[in-house]
Structure formats: structure tokens, C-alpha cells
Amino acid sequence: MSKSGKTYHRADEPIFWGLFGAGGVVAAFATPALILITGILVPLGVLQLDYASVNAFASNWLGKIILLAVIAFPMWHACHRIFHAMHDLKIDTARGFFKLFWYGMAFVVSIAAGAYLIAI
Amino acid sequence: MSKRKPYVKPMPANWFMANRFHTLYMLREGTSIFVGLYSLIMLWGLAALVKGEAAWNNWLGHMENPIYIGFHLIALVACLYHAITWFSLAPKAMHLQKGDQKISDKPVVVGHYIVFVIATIVILGFVAWGGAA
Amino acid sequence: MNSAMMRVKVQRYRPEQDDAPFMQEFEVPYADDMSIIDALHYIKDNLDGTLSYRWSCRMAICGSCGYMVNGVPKLGCKTFLRDYLNTGITVESLANFPIERDLVADIGDFVEKLEEIKPYIIRQDAVSVDDGEHLQTPAQLTRYRQYSLCINCGLCYAACPQYGLNNEFMGPAALTLLHRYNQDSRDQGRDERIDIVNAEEGVWGCTFVGYCSEVCPKGVDPASAIQQGKVESSTDFVMSKLRPRRPS
């Protein structure tokens, strides 16, 4: 009981904050190098990502875990920030819908990435 | 009767433009758009990989489009800005002390940069020297 | 402009006659050691005696003279005209608080929030005065000392857009004071405060803008206290799933 007698409800933020934090770490340490490789150096022909090598990497269980981590966590990170940025921009309508929308998107991307990796 | 009439200033939706620190905060939050889009691009690549070699090469071909290269250049800058802000804020989440003295944030921040450099070299080296094979 | 004079724009609001605040310009004599409150004193004594503003100690410990100086939350006593020679000076009341009159902000909501978090040592076991004082080592003091230096000036609330967007949020100073008592080795009141920490109005209303720590005139670093509160709340979240806490 607080001094004012107001009751406080436990927020479910810890779940999303945890995923946001994990994504923030991946996006800070790994994503810059990945963007440099897949988005710049490979398209410019400096580095190669041939099908056989990448397929071999994604067939390995450790490779699968790494790929899932670098795809799914940053997505949670991004969706969490965008959801909160909407409030910062004073877009507060249909808060419940947008919460479901953004975190749902991160969830779908995670499941899709997991399913693709299992399929390889 | 009370003469009180407190005036509440309205907060405009573009409040963050009025203060440099707040502008940089929104810029930091905005980097997440690029982080999210890059995740989707990687998911697209993964889907292509599952489909087979032709689809994979097709995805690589899309990446050579100047629009995608331009996007990735901006995304790289955004991601680096995210990393800088992330590293500078990371020590705030923990209280470290040695004996009676609080340890300053600096060694923790420097440690993050060292890990960043190592991680970047390892990832680039892994791809460059055929570690994937 | 006379070389020895400086223009200062001051926010005015007289509730009995004005519908909204407006800016009024004054010319004050310039000196290298002149602070914002010195300039306000000059205006009140020589130019317009109706100007209202809060101040007291003149030495950054009472926390009364918080104003927005060129849009940045500052203490009037430790902000000097000499640092604004090129930009000019605009003084307004603290942002995110209702304006009571001129530069006087209504910080009542902030004071209520400070009370709400029970900012005092709570003991579960009754200790008699005859048992002596609660001893604390310097290492135990270090755990919370930084957070105990707050002077309740409210600059962090004026810096915090989350408080501005939604004043249900407990805000930087109150959450920092909460953390300060939770970290005190003499305190046993964590269970009485954790519900506030865990709430949307608690640490989860913060998006780590970090400006509170930037503007704090005492180096308290509220952002770090709240961030550590998030870690504590997350731990409590997991623990509550594993071993539900008995209702208090």
C-alpha cells in the first residue's frame, strides 16, 4: 500500500524490456558488421557469400542459433522502440492495438526465422 | 475566493525539436527503424536460402541495387549511432564499487568499445576467410 | 545596447488579469559575477516590483530557484549572465509544471510524488533506542550516497519529456529517492515500495532519455537509479512467477 492509498499494477514491461535489451546488444555489437557485409561489401564484390558456404553455416546448429539471434532480437528491439516512440509523438490512440501490432510483428518474424532455420 | 489560475503550457507533438538533447534522443529512437528493416531484409535472405541456390543468388542480386546499397549505408550510420549511445548508457544499469569507492562509468564504456572492435573483426574475418565453409 | 547593460527576457503571468503567459524584456546592468537571480533581484528592486520568482539560499542547496534559461532547466543561483553574452537570455518557469505566477511553477505534484515513495528508513523489526544506532560502513554508504544528494529542485522533471507527456509517471527525483532508500543498508522497506517500482507509473514510464542526469545540478544521475530500478523490477517480475509474493 502506498502513502496515498493508490493501487499500482505490475507492468508487463520486463518481458519486452528484456527482449529489447537483448536486441539492443546484438544491434550494437553485431549488426554494424553484418550490414557492412551483406549490404555493402558483398554487393560491391569485396566479399563473397556463396550459397554453399551460407547454407553450410545455416545447417550447423550453432549457425542456426546465431542467425536466429541476429534476426529476431533486433526486431524485438526495433518494435519496442517504435511502440514507445508513438507515445513520444503523442500518438496515443488504440494503444492496445498497436502494442499487439508491434510486438506481434516481432513475434511473427521470430517464429518465421525459427521455422526457416529448422527447414534448412 | 482564490485568485489561483495555474496555467498549463501545452506540449506540442514536435516538442523534441526545441531542445538539442531531446532531438538527439528521438534520433536515437529513430535508429530502430533501420534496425527493424534490416532484420526484415535478413529474414528475406534466409527465406531465399531455404528456397535454394537460384533464390539466394536472386536475393544477392537485389542487394546490388543502388537503392539497397544506399539504404544499407544509412542503416550502417544509424546502427553505429545506436551503438555509441548504447555503450554510453550501458554502465548506468549497474552499480559497481571497489571497497568504499564507486567505479566510474569510463572503464565499462571502454570495455564495450573493445568488445565491439573484436566482434566486428571476428565477423568480418569469418566471412572474408571462408569461415562459413 | 549599452556596453554595461544586458537585455533579459522574462516570462510573466498574472493569473488575475492574464489568460496566458507572455515575455517581457528588461535591461539590467551587466557584471561578470552576476547570476540569473541577481538579475531578477535587480528587476524586482529597480524596474518592476510585481515580478514573482522563488529563490532562497543563493548557493545551490535549497533547490528553490529552478527556471528554464534559454529552454534549459537551470538553477538561477549558479547560472551566470557571462555565459549568455552571445545568445541573450530568456528566463521562463520550469517546464512541465503549471505556471502559478511569472516564474513561479506549481511543483505540488512533484512534492506529493516524493512523499508517495516513503522517503524515510522503514524497519520491519522494532529496535529500541537503547540498542544504539544502526551502524553503516563507508562501503554501504557508497551504495546510495550519490542518490542522497538530491535537493528537490525539480530540474529533472522539467527535463523529462515522459513526465511532460504523462504526469502520472513518478518521475526522476522520486524514483531516485526511492532507489536511495532501497539501497540503504539500514532500510527494510523494499516490499512497501516495490509496487511503485513495478508499475507503469514507476520505472517503466521511463524511456531513458537521460536528460535528467544531464541537467541535475548536484550530479545525482537519476537515469542510472531508474535504470537500476528496471533491473530490480525485472528480477522481481521473474521471482514473482517462480514464487508468488504474499500480499502485503
CSV table of C-alpha atoms in Angstrom, one decimal, chain B residues 31-130:
chain,number,residue,atom,x,y,z
B,31,THR,CA,17.7,4.3,-35.5
B,32,SER,CA,15.4,1.4,-34.5
B,33,ILE,CA,13.5,1.8,-37.8
B,34,PHE,CA,16.7,0.9,-39.7
B,35,VAL,CA,17.5,-1.9,-37.3
B,36,GLY,CA,14.0,-3.4,-37.8
B,37,LEU,CA,14.1,-3.0,-41.6
B,38,TYR,CA,17.5,-4.7,-41.7
B,39,SER,CA,16.0,-7.7,-39.7
B,40,LEU,CA,13.3,-8.0,-42.4
B,41,ILE,CA,15.9,-7.9,-45.1
B,42,MET,CA,17.9,-10.7,-43.4
B,43,LEU,CA,14.7,-12.7,-43.0
B,44,TRP,CA,14.1,-12.3,-46.7
B,45,GLY,CA,17.6,-13.6,-47.4
B,46,LEU,CA,17.0,-16.5,-45.1
B,47,ALA,CA,13.8,-17.3,-46.9
B,48,ALA,CA,15.7,-17.2,-50.2
B,49,LEU,CA,18.4,-19.5,-48.7
B,50,VAL,CA,15.7,-22.1,-47.8
B,51,LYS,CA,14.3,-22.0,-51.4
B,52,GLY,CA,17.6,-22.8,-52.9
B,53,GLU,CA,20.6,-21.5,-54.8
B,54,ALA,CA,18.7,-19.6,-57.5
B,55,ALA,CA,16.6,-17.7,-55.0
B,56,TRP,CA,19.7,-17.0,-52.9
B,57,ASN,CA,21.5,-15.5,-55.9
B,58,ASN,CA,18.4,-13.6,-56.8
B,59,TRP,CA,18.4,-12.1,-53.3
B,60,LEU,CA,22.1,-11.2,-53.6
B,61,GLY,CA,21.2,-9.5,-56.9
B,62,HIS,CA,18.6,-7.4,-55.2
B,63,MET,CA,21.2,-6.3,-52.7
B,64,GLU,CA,23.3,-4.9,-55.6
B,65,ASN,CA,20.6,-2.4,-56.4
B,66,PRO,CA,21.9,1.1,-55.7
B,67,ILE,CA,18.7,1.8,-53.7
B,68,TYR,CA,19.6,-1.1,-51.4
B,69,ILE,CA,23.2,-0.1,-51.1
B,70,GLY,CA,22.1,3.5,-50.3
B,71,PHE,CA,19.7,2.1,-47.6
B,72,HIS,CA,22.4,0.0,-46.1
B,73,LEU,CA,24.8,2.9,-45.9
B,74,ILE,CA,22.3,4.9,-44.0
B,75,ALA,CA,21.4,1.9,-41.9
B,76,LEU,CA,25.1,1.4,-41.1
B,77,VAL,CA,25.4,5.0,-39.8
B,78,ALA,CA,22.1,4.6,-37.8
B,79,CYS,CA,23.3,1.4,-36.3
B,80,LEU,CA,26.7,2.9,-35.4
B,81,TYR,CA,24.9,5.8,-33.7
B,82,HIS,CA,22.7,3.3,-31.8
B,83,ALA,CA,25.9,1.5,-30.7
B,84,ILE,CA,27.6,4.7,-29.5
B,85,THR,CA,24.5,5.7,-27.4
B,86,TRP,CA,24.1,2.1,-26.2
B,87,PHE,CA,27.7,1.9,-25.0
B,88,SER,CA,27.5,5.2,-23.2
B,89,LEU,CA,24.3,4.3,-21.4
B,90,ALA,CA,25.2,0.7,-20.6
B,91,PRO,CA,27.1,1.4,-17.3
B,92,LYS,CA,24.1,3.2,-15.9
B,93,ALA,CA,22.2,-0.1,-15.4
B,94,MET,CA,24.8,-1.4,-12.8
B,95,HIS,CA,26.3,-0.1,-9.6
B,96,LEU,CA,30.0,-1.1,-9.4
B,97,GLN,CA,32.2,-0.3,-6.5
B,98,LYS,CA,35.6,-1.3,-5.3
B,99,GLY,CA,35.8,-1.1,-1.5
B,100,ASP,CA,34.4,2.2,-0.4
B,101,GLN,CA,34.7,3.9,-3.9
B,102,LYS,CA,32.2,3.8,-6.7
B,103,ILE,CA,33.9,2.8,-10.0
B,104,SER,CA,33.4,5.4,-12.7
B,105,ASP,CA,31.5,4.7,-15.9
B,106,LYS,CA,34.5,5.0,-18.1
B,107,PRO,CA,36.2,1.6,-17.9
B,108,VAL,CA,32.8,-0.1,-18.6
B,109,VAL,CA,32.2,2.1,-21.7
B,110,VAL,CA,35.8,1.5,-22.9
B,111,GLY,CA,35.2,-2.2,-22.4
B,112,HIS,CA,32.2,-2.1,-24.6
B,113,TYR,CA,34.2,-0.5,-27.4
B,114,ILE,CA,36.9,-3.1,-27.1
B,115,VAL,CA,34.3,-5.9,-27.4
B,116,PHE,CA,32.8,-4.0,-30.4
B,117,VAL,CA,36.1,-3.9,-32.3
B,118,ILE,CA,36.8,-7.6,-31.5
B,119,ALA,CA,33.3,-8.6,-32.6
B,120,THR,CA,33.5,-6.7,-35.8
B,121,ILE,CA,36.9,-8.1,-36.7
B,122,VAL,CA,35.7,-11.7,-35.9
B,123,ILE,CA,32.5,-11.3,-38.0
B,124,LEU,CA,34.3,-9.7,-41.0
B,125,GLY,CA,37.2,-12.2,-40.7
B,126,PHE,CA,34.8,-15.2,-40.5
B,127,VAL,CA,33.2,-14.2,-43.8
B,128,ALA,CA,36.4,-12.9,-45.5
B,129,TRP,CA,38.5,-16.1,-44.8
B,130,GLY,CA,35.8,-18.6,-45.7
